[in-house]
mmCIF file of C-alpha atoms in Angstrom:
data_model
loop_
_atom_site.group_PDB
_atom_site.id
_atom_site.type_symbol
_atom_site.label_atom_id
_atom_site.label_comp_id
_atom_site.label_asym_id
_atom_site.label_seq_id
_atom_site.Cartn_x
_atom_site.Cartn_y
_atom_site.Cartn_z
ATOM 1 C CA MET A 66 -15.893 14.144 -16.019
ATOM 2 C CA SER A 67 -14.398 15.367 -19.288
ATOM 3 C CA GLY A 68 -11.795 18.094 -19.448
ATOM 4 C CA THR A 69 -8.048 18.472 -19.253
ATOM 5 C CA LEU A 70 -6.052 18.533 -16.057
ATOM 6 C CA ASN A 71 -3.609 21.429 -15.878
ATOM 7 C CA ALA A 72 -1.688 23.424 -13.299
ATOM 8 C CA ASP A 73 -4.358 26.153 -13.229
ATOM 9 C CA GLY A 74 -6.965 23.572 -12.208
ATOM 10 C CA ILE A 75 -4.690 22.392 -9.398
ATOM 11 C CA GLU A 76 -4.222 26.002 -8.264
ATOM 12 C CA GLN A 77 -7.992 26.482 -8.164
ATOM 13 C CA ALA A 78 -8.359 23.248 -6.187
ATOM 14 C CA ALA A 79 -5.760 24.491 -3.695
ATOM 15 C CA ARG A 80 -7.772 27.644 -3.038
ATOM 16 C CA ARG A 81 -10.936 25.582 -2.577
ATOM 17 C CA LEU A 82 -9.198 23.213 -0.172
ATOM 18 C CA GLU A 83 -7.234 25.772 1.837
ATOM 19 C CA PRO A 84 -9.901 26.221 4.562
ATOM 20 C CA VAL A 85 -10.410 22.462 4.848
ATOM 21 C CA VAL A 86 -7.219 20.407 4.516
ATOM 22 C CA ARG A 87 -3.941 20.596 6.374
ATOM 23 C CA ARG A 88 -0.707 21.797 4.860
ATOM 24 C CA THR A 89 1.184 18.661 5.829
ATOM 25 C CA ALA A 90 4.847 18.685 6.806
ATOM 26 C CA LEU A 91 7.752 18.046 4.439
ATOM 27 C CA GLU A 92 10.436 16.719 6.754
ATOM 28 C CA GLU A 93 13.874 15.191 6.350
ATOM 29 C CA ASN A 94 14.242 11.523 7.277
ATOM 30 C CA GLN A 95 17.645 10.813 8.802
ATOM 31 C CA ARG A 96 17.339 7.012 8.537
ATOM 32 C CA LEU A 97 16.728 6.959 4.808
ATOM 33 C CA SER A 98 19.105 9.841 4.099
ATOM 34 C CA GLU A 99 22.003 7.998 5.729
ATOM 35 C CA LEU A 100 21.025 4.682 4.148
ATOM 36 C CA LEU A 101 20.720 6.000 0.586
ATOM 37 C CA GLY A 102 23.281 8.800 0.534
ATOM 38 C CA SER A 103 20.742 11.398 -0.570
ATOM 39 C CA ARG A 104 18.626 13.944 1.239
ATOM 40 C CA ILE A 105 15.316 12.108 1.694
ATOM 41 C CA LEU A 106 12.255 14.172 2.582
ATOM 42 C CA LEU A 107 8.902 12.683 3.537
ATOM 43 C CA LYS A 108 5.674 14.427 2.567
ATOM 44 C CA ARG A 109 3.539 13.519 5.574
ATOM 45 C CA GLU A 110 0.054 12.969 4.150
ATOM 46 C CA ASP A 111 -0.438 10.376 6.895
ATOM 47 C CA SER A 112 -1.112 13.389 9.137
ATOM 48 C CA GLN A 113 -3.701 14.841 6.754
ATOM 49 C CA VAL A 114 -7.375 15.200 7.604
ATOM 50 C CA CYS A 115 -8.720 11.617 7.491
ATOM 51 C CA ARG A 116 -5.016 10.557 7.644
ATOM 52 C CA SER A 117 -4.700 10.392 3.857
ATOM 53 C CA TYR A 118 -4.251 12.614 0.804
ATOM 54 C CA LYS A 119 -7.513 11.177 -0.546
ATOM 55 C CA VAL A 120 -9.554 13.872 1.195
ATOM 56 C CA ARG A 121 -8.016 16.430 -1.180
ATOM 57 C CA GLY A 122 -9.511 14.885 -4.300
ATOM 58 C CA ALA A 123 -12.785 13.841 -2.702
ATOM 59 C CA PHE A 124 -13.531 17.252 -1.192
ATOM 60 C CA ASN A 125 -12.503 19.112 -4.344
ATOM 61 C CA LEU A 126 -14.925 17.057 -6.434
ATOM 62 C CA VAL A 127 -17.880 17.064 -4.026
ATOM 63 C CA SER A 128 -17.568 20.769 -3.245
ATOM 64 C CA SER A 129 -17.567 21.634 -6.962
ATOM 65 C CA LEU A 130 -20.943 19.956 -7.651
ATOM 66 C CA THR A 131 -23.901 22.077 -8.697
ATOM 67 C CA ASP A 132 -26.801 22.580 -6.296
ATOM 68 C CA GLU A 133 -28.882 20.128 -8.340
ATOM 69 C CA GLU A 134 -26.137 17.486 -8.213
ATOM 70 C CA GLN A 135 -25.728 17.950 -4.480
ATOM 71 C CA ARG A 136 -29.455 17.355 -3.970
ATOM 72 C CA ARG A 137 -29.118 14.019 -5.802
ATOM 73 C CA GLY A 138 -26.427 12.951 -3.375
ATOM 74 C CA VAL A 139 -23.163 11.163 -4.066
ATOM 75 C CA VAL A 140 -21.900 7.597 -4.164
ATOM 76 C CA CYS A 141 -18.380 6.186 -4.292
ATOM 77 C CA ALA A 142 -16.318 3.019 -4.110
ATOM 78 C CA SER A 143 -13.256 2.897 -1.930
ATOM 79 C CA ALA A 144 -10.620 0.678 -0.365
ATOM 80 C CA GLY A 145 -11.056 2.913 2.691
ATOM 81 C CA ASN A 146 -9.257 6.248 2.417
ATOM 82 C CA HIS A 147 -11.267 7.758 -0.438
ATOM 83 C CA GLY A 148 -14.420 6.721 1.403
ATOM 84 C CA GLN A 149 -13.268 8.647 4.454
ATOM 85 C CA GLY A 150 -12.642 11.712 2.315
ATOM 86 C CA VAL A 151 -16.079 11.479 0.708
ATOM 87 C CA ALA A 152 -17.715 10.921 4.102
ATOM 88 C CA PHE A 153 -15.889 13.953 5.505
ATOM 89 C CA ALA A 154 -17.016 16.085 2.553
ATOM 90 C CA CYS A 155 -20.621 14.900 2.821
ATOM 91 C CA ARG A 156 -20.908 15.764 6.481
ATOM 92 C CA ARG A 157 -19.113 19.087 6.112
ATOM 93 C CA LEU A 158 -21.243 20.134 3.130
ATOM 94 C CA GLY A 159 -24.532 18.548 4.225
ATOM 95 C CA ILE A 160 -24.792 16.131 1.288
ATOM 96 C CA ARG A 161 -26.170 12.594 1.451
ATOM 97 C CA GLY A 162 -23.774 9.855 0.372
ATOM 98 C CA ARG A 163 -23.200 6.108 0.130
ATOM 99 C CA VAL A 164 -19.748 4.532 0.327
ATOM 100 C CA PHE A 165 -19.181 1.043 -1.097
ATOM 101 C CA VAL A 166 -16.160 -0.849 0.222
ATOM 102 C CA PRO A 167 -14.933 -4.419 -0.405
ATOM 103 C CA SER A 168 -14.957 -6.958 2.401
ATOM 104 C CA ASN A 169 -11.150 -6.864 2.703
ATOM 105 C CA THR A 170 -11.212 -3.207 3.772
ATOM 106 C CA PRO A 171 -9.602 -3.068 7.234
ATOM 107 C CA ARG A 172 -12.055 -2.565 10.074
ATOM 108 C CA GLN A 173 -10.255 0.583 11.168
ATOM 109 C CA LYS A 174 -11.003 2.239 7.808
ATOM 110 C CA ARG A 175 -14.646 1.151 7.824
ATOM 111 C CA GLU A 176 -15.133 2.525 11.319
ATOM 112 C CA ARG A 177 -13.547 5.845 10.358
ATOM 113 C CA ILE A 178 -15.829 6.171 7.308
ATOM 114 C CA ALA A 179 -18.834 5.760 9.586
ATOM 115 C CA ALA A 180 -17.408 8.227 12.103
ATOM 116 C CA PHE A 181 -16.603 10.920 9.521
ATOM 117 C CA GLY A 182 -19.906 10.556 7.690
ATOM 118 C CA GLY A 183 -22.223 10.319 10.665
ATOM 119 C CA ASP A 184 -25.907 10.400 9.711
ATOM 120 C CA MET A 185 -25.097 11.754 6.238
ATOM 121 C CA VAL A 186 -23.386 8.614 4.915
ATOM 122 C CA GLU A 187 -24.385 4.969 4.492
ATOM 123 C CA LEU A 188 -21.564 2.384 4.442
ATOM 124 C CA VAL A 189 -22.127 -0.621 2.156
ATOM 125 C CA VAL A 190 -19.763 -3.633 2.224
ATOM 126 C CA VAL A 191 -19.871 -5.599 -1.026
ATOM 127 C CA GLY A 192 -17.549 -7.886 -2.978
ATOM 128 C CA SER A 193 -13.999 -8.943 -2.165
ATOM 129 C CA THR A 194 -12.030 -6.408 -4.269
ATOM 130 C CA TYR A 195 -12.138 -2.691 -4.993
ATOM 131 C CA ASP A 196 -13.244 -3.371 -8.556
ATOM 132 C CA GLU A 197 -16.274 -5.338 -7.356
ATOM 133 C CA ALA A 198 -17.205 -2.537 -4.976
ATOM 134 C CA SER A 199 -16.746 -0.051 -7.808
ATOM 135 C CA ALA A 200 -19.126 -1.997 -10.057
ATOM 136 C CA ALA A 201 -21.747 -2.000 -7.297
ATOM 137 C CA ALA A 202 -21.305 1.736 -6.720
ATOM 138 C CA HIS A 203 -21.650 2.499 -10.450
ATOM 139 C CA TRP A 204 -24.859 0.461 -10.578
ATOM 140 C CA ASP A 205 -26.184 2.338 -7.563
ATOM 141 C CA SER A 206 -25.368 5.658 -9.242
ATOM 142 C CA GLU A 207 -27.246 4.658 -12.387
ATOM 143 C CA ARG A 208 -30.214 3.409 -10.369
ATOM 144 C CA THR A 209 -30.584 6.395 -8.027
ATOM 145 C CA GLY A 210 -29.055 9.300 -9.963
ATOM 146 C CA ALA A 211 -26.472 9.954 -7.246
ATOM 147 C CA VAL A 212 -23.227 11.484 -8.543
ATOM 148 C CA TYR A 213 -20.371 8.983 -8.696
ATOM 149 C CA VAL A 214 -17.282 10.385 -6.971
ATOM 150 C CA HIS A 215 -14.357 8.616 -8.596
ATOM 151 C CA PRO A 216 -11.337 7.984 -6.347
ATOM 152 C CA PHE A 217 -8.766 8.648 -9.079
ATOM 153 C CA ASP A 218 -10.080 8.934 -12.636
ATOM 154 C CA ASP A 219 -11.825 12.300 -12.568
ATOM 155 C CA VAL A 220 -10.158 15.614 -13.413
ATOM 156 C CA ARG A 221 -11.549 17.190 -10.228
ATOM 157 C CA THR A 222 -10.210 14.334 -8.105
ATOM 158 C CA MET A 223 -6.773 14.499 -9.731
ATOM 159 C CA ALA A 224 -6.674 18.281 -9.367
ATOM 160 C CA GLY A 225 -7.287 17.990 -5.644
ATOM 161 C CA GLN A 226 -4.680 15.283 -5.269
ATOM 162 C CA GLY A 227 -2.227 17.333 -7.324
ATOM 163 C CA THR A 228 -2.209 19.966 -4.590
ATOM 164 C CA VAL A 229 0.237 17.678 -2.759
ATOM 165 C CA ALA A 230 2.860 18.639 -5.362
ATOM 166 C CA ARG A 231 2.005 22.322 -5.071
ATOM 167 C CA GLU A 232 2.818 22.187 -1.376
ATOM 168 C CA ILE A 233 6.016 20.214 -2.000
ATOM 169 C CA THR A 234 7.390 22.826 -4.413
ATOM 170 C CA GLN A 235 6.516 25.610 -1.991
ATOM 171 C CA GLN A 236 8.078 23.832 1.001
ATOM 172 C CA CYS A 237 11.266 22.423 -0.541
ATOM 173 C CA ASP A 238 14.205 24.773 0.012
ATOM 174 C CA THR A 239 16.522 23.204 -2.606
ATOM 175 C CA ALA A 240 16.317 21.883 -6.153
ATOM 176 C CA LEU A 241 13.898 18.961 -6.279
ATOM 177 C CA ASP A 242 15.738 16.074 -7.922
ATOM 178 C CA THR A 243 13.268 13.182 -7.517
ATOM 179 C CA VAL A 244 9.734 12.666 -6.279
ATOM 180 C CA VAL A 245 8.559 9.117 -5.523
ATOM 181 C CA VAL A 246 4.777 8.655 -5.519
ATOM 182 C CA PRO A 247 2.639 5.620 -4.628
ATOM 183 C CA VAL A 248 0.486 4.393 -7.507
ATOM 184 C CA GLY A 249 -2.898 2.712 -7.377
ATOM 185 C CA GLY A 250 -5.289 3.952 -10.028
ATOM 186 C CA GLY A 251 -2.985 6.800 -11.057
ATOM 187 C CA GLY A 252 -4.842 9.860 -9.780
ATOM 188 C CA LEU A 253 -2.246 11.057 -7.286
ATOM 189 C CA ILE A 254 0.764 10.621 -9.539
ATOM 190 C CA GLY A 255 -1.161 12.103 -12.467
ATOM 191 C CA GLY A 256 -1.964 15.263 -10.521
ATOM 192 C CA ILE A 257 1.542 15.506 -9.076
ATOM 193 C CA ALA A 258 3.142 15.028 -12.503
ATOM 194 C CA VAL A 259 1.043 17.777 -14.093
ATOM 195 C CA TRP A 260 2.050 20.278 -11.416
ATOM 196 C CA LEU A 261 5.738 19.333 -11.405
ATOM 197 C CA ARG A 262 6.126 19.464 -15.177
ATOM 198 C CA ALA A 263 4.742 23.012 -15.048
ATOM 199 C CA HIS A 264 6.687 24.228 -12.007
ATOM 200 C CA SER A 265 9.703 21.897 -11.651
ATOM 201 C CA PRO A 266 10.189 20.388 -15.112
ATOM 202 C CA HIS A 267 13.571 18.777 -14.451
ATOM 203 C CA THR A 268 12.376 16.779 -11.448
ATOM 204 C CA ARG A 269 12.483 13.023 -11.943
ATOM 205 C CA ILE A 270 9.065 11.505 -11.197
ATOM 206 C CA VAL A 271 8.925 7.857 -10.111
ATOM 207 C CA GLY A 272 5.794 5.842 -9.443
ATOM 208 C CA ALA A 273 5.788 2.970 -6.939
ATOM 209 C CA GLU A 274 3.132 0.264 -7.093
ATOM 210 C CA PRO A 275 2.750 -3.052 -5.242
ATOM 211 C CA ALA A 276 4.202 -6.026 -7.115
ATOM 212 C CA GLY A 277 1.016 -7.981 -6.520
ATOM 213 C CA ALA A 278 -1.134 -5.232 -8.050
ATOM 214 C CA ALA A 279 1.124 -3.735 -10.718
ATOM 215 C CA SER A 280 -1.688 -2.397 -12.887
ATOM 216 C CA MET A 281 0.184 0.714 -14.092
ATOM 217 C CA GLY A 282 3.164 -1.358 -15.204
ATOM 218 C CA ALA A 283 0.779 -3.646 -17.065
ATOM 219 C CA ALA A 284 -0.902 -0.641 -18.697
ATOM 220 C CA LEU A 285 2.417 0.826 -19.811
ATOM 221 C CA GLU A 286 3.459 -2.513 -21.290
ATOM 222 C CA HIS A 287 0.091 -3.034 -22.979
ATOM 223 C CA GLY A 288 -0.232 0.537 -24.274
ATOM 224 C CA GLY A 289 -3.361 1.320 -22.281
ATOM 225 C CA PRO A 290 -5.306 0.365 -19.142
ATOM 226 C CA VAL A 291 -5.803 -3.377 -18.891
ATOM 227 C CA ALA A 292 -7.426 -5.486 -16.158
ATOM 228 C CA LEU A 293 -5.035 -7.635 -14.154
ATOM 229 C CA PRO A 294 -5.937 -11.345 -14.174
ATOM 230 C CA GLU A 295 -4.961 -11.665 -10.484
ATOM 231 C CA LEU A 296 -4.691 -9.129 -7.690
ATOM 232 C CA ASP A 297 -2.937 -9.243 -4.316
ATOM 233 C CA SER A 298 -4.989 -6.914 -2.123
ATOM 234 C CA PHE A 299 -2.528 -6.724 0.788
ATOM 235 C CA VAL A 300 -1.523 -3.144 -0.094
ATOM 236 C CA ASP A 301 -5.218 -2.297 -0.039
ATOM 237 C CA GLY A 302 -4.820 1.441 -0.610
ATOM 238 C CA ALA A 303 -3.090 0.820 -3.957
ATOM 239 C CA ALA A 304 -4.596 -2.518 -5.018
ATOM 240 C CA VAL A 305 -6.419 -1.479 -8.182
ATOM 241 C CA GLY A 306 -7.008 -4.033 -10.934
ATOM 242 C CA LYS A 307 -7.161 -1.460 -13.755
ATOM 243 C CA VAL A 308 -5.743 2.063 -13.805
ATOM 244 C CA GLY A 309 -7.744 5.091 -14.841
ATOM 245 C CA GLU A 310 -8.416 5.970 -18.465
ATOM 246 C CA ARG A 311 -7.688 9.646 -17.781
ATOM 247 C CA ALA A 312 -4.781 9.045 -15.440
ATOM 248 C CA PHE A 313 -2.898 6.670 -17.730
ATOM 249 C CA PRO A 314 -1.992 9.141 -20.513
ATOM 250 C CA LEU A 315 -0.610 11.546 -17.925
ATOM 251 C CA VAL A 316 1.609 8.850 -16.447
ATOM 252 C CA LYS A 317 2.737 7.665 -19.866
ATOM 253 C CA GLU A 318 3.664 11.173 -20.978
ATOM 254 C CA LEU A 319 4.934 12.812 -17.797
ATOM 255 C CA VAL A 320 6.278 10.129 -15.429
ATOM 256 C CA ASP A 321 9.870 8.940 -15.838
ATOM 257 C CA GLU A 322 9.582 5.485 -14.306
ATOM 258 C CA VAL A 323 7.161 3.151 -12.553
ATOM 259 C CA VAL A 324 8.602 0.410 -10.343
ATOM 260 C CA ALA A 325 6.975 -2.567 -8.651
ATOM 261 C CA VAL A 326 7.719 -3.032 -4.941
ATOM 262 C CA ASP A 327 7.561 -6.416 -3.258
ATOM 263 C CA GLU A 328 4.951 -6.558 -0.499
ATOM 264 C CA GLY A 329 7.615 -7.827 1.911
ATOM 265 C CA ALA A 330 9.716 -4.722 1.245
ATOM 266 C CA VAL A 331 6.655 -2.587 1.973
ATOM 267 C CA CYS A 332 6.190 -4.375 5.295
ATOM 268 C CA THR A 333 9.851 -3.897 6.219
ATOM 269 C CA GLU A 334 9.555 -0.174 5.504
ATOM 270 C CA MET A 335 6.315 0.038 7.511
ATOM 271 C CA LEU A 336 8.154 -1.393 10.517
ATOM 272 C CA ASP A 337 11.151 0.923 10.038
ATOM 273 C CA LEU A 338 8.850 3.931 9.793
ATOM 274 C CA TYR A 339 7.096 2.873 12.978
ATOM 275 C CA GLN A 340 10.007 1.661 15.124
ATOM 276 C CA THR A 341 12.671 4.189 14.057
ATOM 277 C CA ASP A 342 10.752 7.230 12.878
ATOM 278 C CA GLY A 343 7.564 6.994 14.946
ATOM 279 C CA ILE A 344 5.381 7.131 11.822
ATOM 280 C CA ILE A 345 2.312 4.923 11.508
ATOM 281 C CA ALA A 346 1.960 4.197 7.803
ATOM 282 C CA GLU A 347 -0.487 1.884 6.113
ATOM 283 C CA PRO A 348 0.960 -0.406 3.412
ATOM 284 C CA ALA A 349 0.269 2.057 0.583
ATOM 285 C CA GLY A 350 1.754 4.829 2.724
ATOM 286 C CA ALA A 351 5.078 2.984 2.867
ATOM 287 C CA LEU A 352 5.238 2.268 -0.876
ATOM 288 C CA ALA A 353 7.192 5.362 -1.889
ATOM 289 C CA SER A 354 9.859 5.201 0.793
ATOM 290 C CA ALA A 355 10.220 1.445 0.236
ATOM 291 C CA ALA A 356 10.706 2.110 -3.479
ATOM 292 C CA ALA A 357 13.360 4.730 -2.707
ATOM 293 C CA ARG A 358 15.748 1.885 -1.876
ATOM 294 C CA GLN A 359 15.327 0.658 -5.468
ATOM 295 C CA VAL A 360 15.483 3.953 -7.340
ATOM 296 C CA VAL A 361 17.689 6.233 -5.239
ATOM 297 C CA SER A 362 20.536 4.118 -3.848
ATOM 298 C CA GLY A 363 23.735 4.759 -5.772
ATOM 299 C CA THR A 364 22.449 7.823 -7.647
ATOM 300 C CA GLY A 365 24.541 10.223 -5.573
ATOM 301 C CA PRO A 366 23.551 13.236 -3.462
ATOM 302 C CA GLY A 367 20.366 15.089 -4.211
ATOM 303 C CA THR A 368 16.969 15.880 -2.776
ATOM 304 C CA VAL A 369 14.331 13.172 -2.956
ATOM 305 C CA VAL A 370 10.728 13.488 -1.754
ATOM 306 C CA CYS A 371 8.718 10.374 -0.889
ATOM 307 C CA VAL A 372 4.981 10.795 -0.405
ATOM 308 C CA VAL A 373 3.719 8.999 2.706
ATOM 309 C CA SER A 374 0.211 8.763 1.357
ATOM 310 C CA GLY A 375 -1.734 7.443 4.337
ATOM 311 C CA GLY A 376 -1.649 6.321 7.945
ATOM 312 C CA ASN A 377 -4.864 4.329 8.344
ATOM 313 C CA ASN A 378 -3.406 1.010 9.428
ATOM 314 C CA ASP A 379 -5.349 -1.466 11.520
ATOM 315 C CA VAL A 380 -3.213 -2.604 14.471
ATOM 316 C CA SER A 381 -4.512 -6.156 14.028
ATOM 317 C CA ARG A 382 -2.573 -6.353 10.744
ATOM 318 C CA TYR A 383 0.848 -5.928 12.336
ATOM 319 C CA ALA A 384 1.348 -9.654 12.951
ATOM 320 C CA ASP A 385 0.989 -10.218 9.207
ATOM 321 C CA VAL A 386 3.243 -7.231 8.498
ATOM 322 C CA VAL A 387 5.989 -8.607 10.762
ATOM 323 C CA GLU A 388 5.704 -12.075 9.199
ATOM 324 C CA ARG A 389 5.987 -10.758 5.639
ATOM 325 C CA SER A 390 8.926 -8.561 6.590
ATOM 326 C CA LEU A 391 10.856 -11.385 8.235
ATOM 327 C CA VAL A 392 10.383 -13.564 5.166
ATOM 328 C CA HIS A 393 11.425 -10.716 2.873
ATOM 329 C CA VAL A 394 14.685 -9.982 4.708
ATOM 330 C CA GLY A 395 15.539 -13.686 4.903
ATOM 331 C CA LEU A 396 15.147 -14.236 8.635
ATOM 332 C CA ARG A 397 12.146 -16.577 8.586
ATOM 333 C CA HIS A 398 11.892 -19.792 6.565
ATOM 334 C CA TYR A 399 9.470 -22.696 6.363
ATOM 335 C CA PHE A 400 10.067 -26.400 5.805
ATOM 336 C CA LEU A 401 8.148 -29.657 5.535
ATOM 337 C CA VAL A 402 9.949 -32.178 7.735
ATOM 338 C CA THR A 403 9.031 -35.856 7.582
ATOM 339 C CA PHE A 404 9.681 -37.383 10.986
ATOM 340 C CA PRO A 405 9.936 -41.138 11.538
ATOM 341 C CA GLN A 406 7.402 -42.286 14.133
ATOM 342 C CA GLN A 407 9.979 -43.325 16.699
ATOM 343 C CA PRO A 408 11.385 -41.929 19.939
ATOM 344 C CA GLY A 409 14.138 -39.346 19.571
ATOM 345 C CA ALA A 410 13.267 -38.134 16.063
ATOM 346 C CA LEU A 411 12.367 -34.626 17.166
ATOM 347 C CA ARG A 412 15.339 -34.543 19.541
ATOM 348 C CA HIS A 413 17.646 -35.339 16.601
ATOM 349 C CA PHE A 414 16.188 -32.403 14.659
ATOM 350 C CA LEU A 415 16.674 -30.036 17.597
ATOM 351 C CA ASP A 416 20.200 -31.202 18.457
ATOM 352 C CA GLU A 417 21.728 -32.059 15.072
ATOM 353 C CA VAL A 418 19.943 -29.871 12.543
ATOM 354 C CA LEU A 419 19.331 -26.633 14.432
ATOM 355 C CA ASP A 420 22.208 -24.508 15.688
ATOM 356 C CA LYS A 421 22.498 -21.717 18.236
ATOM 357 C CA GLY A 422 20.315 -18.744 17.383
ATOM 358 C CA GLU A 423 17.960 -20.756 15.148
ATOM 359 C CA ASP A 424 14.524 -20.801 16.738
ATOM 360 C CA ILE A 425 11.406 -22.768 15.876
ATOM 361 C CA VAL A 426 8.595 -20.197 15.554
ATOM 362 C CA ALA A 427 5.982 -22.512 14.048
ATOM 363 C CA PHE A 428 5.417 -26.248 14.365
ATOM 364 C CA GLU A 429 2.321 -27.905 13.022
ATOM 365 C CA TYR A 430 1.922 -31.639 12.685
ATOM 366 C CA VAL A 431 0.136 -32.080 9.375
ATOM 367 C CA LYS A 432 -1.017 -35.709 9.406
ATOM 368 C CA LYS A 433 0.228 -39.279 9.796
ATOM 369 C CA ASN A 434 0.778 -40.793 6.351
ATOM 370 C CA ASN A 435 1.364 -44.277 7.695
ATOM 371 C CA ARG A 436 2.678 -46.025 10.789
ATOM 372 C CA GLU A 437 6.298 -45.177 10.013
ATOM 373 C CA THR A 438 6.348 -41.437 9.172
ATOM 374 C CA GLY A 439 4.494 -38.172 9.696
ATOM 375 C CA PRO A 440 5.187 -34.721 8.200
ATOM 376 C CA ALA A 441 5.270 -31.436 10.108
ATOM 377 C CA LEU A 442 5.322 -27.844 8.966
ATOM 378 C CA VAL A 443 8.244 -26.126 10.715
ATOM 379 C CA GLY A 444 8.983 -22.384 10.710
ATOM 380 C CA ILE A 445 12.518 -21.357 11.658
ATOM 381 C CA GLU A 446 13.781 -17.871 12.432
ATOM 382 C CA LEU A 447 17.472 -17.024 11.995
ATOM 383 C CA GLU A 448 19.630 -14.383 13.623
ATOM 384 C CA ARG A 449 21.166 -13.368 10.274
ATOM 385 C CA PRO A 450 20.047 -13.991 6.677
ATOM 386 C CA GLN A 451 23.455 -15.433 5.781
ATOM 387 C CA ASP A 452 22.951 -18.262 8.302
ATOM 388 C CA LEU A 453 20.549 -19.970 5.892
ATOM 389 C CA ASP A 454 23.307 -21.691 3.892
ATOM 390 C CA SER A 455 24.721 -23.527 6.915
ATOM 391 C CA LEU A 456 21.201 -24.520 8.027
ATOM 392 C CA LEU A 457 20.463 -25.973 4.595
ATOM 393 C CA ARG A 458 23.755 -27.924 4.668
ATOM 394 C CA ARG A 459 22.870 -29.466 8.014
ATOM 395 C CA MET A 460 19.441 -30.335 6.713
ATOM 396 C CA GLY A 461 21.010 -31.983 3.673
ATOM 397 C CA ASP A 462 23.267 -34.087 5.911
ATOM 398 C CA SER A 463 20.352 -35.184 8.116
ATOM 399 C CA PRO A 464 18.660 -38.565 7.560
ATOM 400 C CA LEU A 465 15.316 -36.753 7.827
ATOM 401 C CA SER A 466 13.398 -35.852 4.679
ATOM 402 C CA ILE A 467 13.279 -32.035 4.695
ATOM 403 C CA GLU A 468 11.737 -29.904 1.942
ATOM 404 C CA ARG A 469 12.081 -26.129 1.910
ATOM 405 C CA ILE A 470 8.930 -24.147 1.087
ATOM 406 C CA ALA A 471 10.266 -21.384 -1.129
ATOM 407 C CA PRO A 472 8.739 -17.888 -0.977
ATOM 408 C CA GLY A 473 6.546 -17.361 -4.004
ATOM 409 C CA SER A 474 5.676 -21.039 -4.355
ATOM 410 C CA PRO A 475 2.020 -22.183 -4.319
ATOM 411 C CA TRP A 476 2.623 -23.844 -0.933
ATOM 412 C CA PHE A 477 3.855 -20.570 0.526
ATOM 413 C CA SER A 478 0.605 -18.803 -0.285
ATOM 414 C CA PHE A 479 -1.057 -20.877 2.445
ATOM 415 C CA LEU A 480 1.276 -19.401 5.068
ATOM 416 C CA LEU A 481 0.746 -15.694 4.360
#
């Protein structure tokens, strides 16, 4: 859709959404406040209808269609949350819709799309990335005439998503120093930036995107949206290969900084949110508060808002989340150990190489190269990150051939 996003459009979207969406809480987080020395507030969009802010943009767009457009039906592509918002809008408004999702969309999100949409929505799984699902949805729109409901690059979508900032400025009882916003395609941060520059112009706006899908950083460096050659889809709610054409200029003009957050740091924050704060956040939902450690620490007192953008996390993913977190904080490490094929070799490794508090958490015999030796993949968990140096020294003194598999290496990609 053509047109210019402005604060008036966001105000109109807020009035349209008021009977439908929740006014989510803005609450202080003691853990992060004490850790970073600032007053950290969390905007709890994980408790929104459909457990994500995405319903704001989806409902605002679908509800603004003409009667003729509504009769044609709607179609969208989604990593999960936008699809839930579209499905919710379709059922509420009595409009037929199709939602295309990639195969890596967590089962929990697919099931919720089906539940929200009921008989009004068809779920189509296609491709392995959001961009492939988007291409299929665009083709379907051209073939059938259904209206394409863009998850981020439509003025109506961004206006709905910008209502998050409207609530923040109404709820915050002090000067708003910094707002940290997760970034995928740029719709949420674009809408938030437009509202804040109109109503809180001195607020620092920071975007947080996953390091493995840093499409906004690439766009800013390139001077415009550019497709990433590779994409890590772990942070599925923000794994977009190319940012929006309409969203990008807003970010370039209005946003102060965009930072990339390591996926391991996201996982660590997900676990802290869950275990300490009792908040179930999906990976994209933990992006902003994970980024706060990078952009807030050392800046002094002030009020910082982090948008917890969604809480649709599949419980089956937590094993992977824990693994990535342990690697990120330096507690879990992997090695290739070549054992001689003789009695006592493993005992030597256990007694002479490992020390108290160093546990084997993975042991996989790879293959026998010859009659004398055989390699094994060994995962070791430490009590403290600083214990790694002494472990490596003992490994260096051992007669065994031991090779560390460094995080980020091609070998390591087979483990996570």
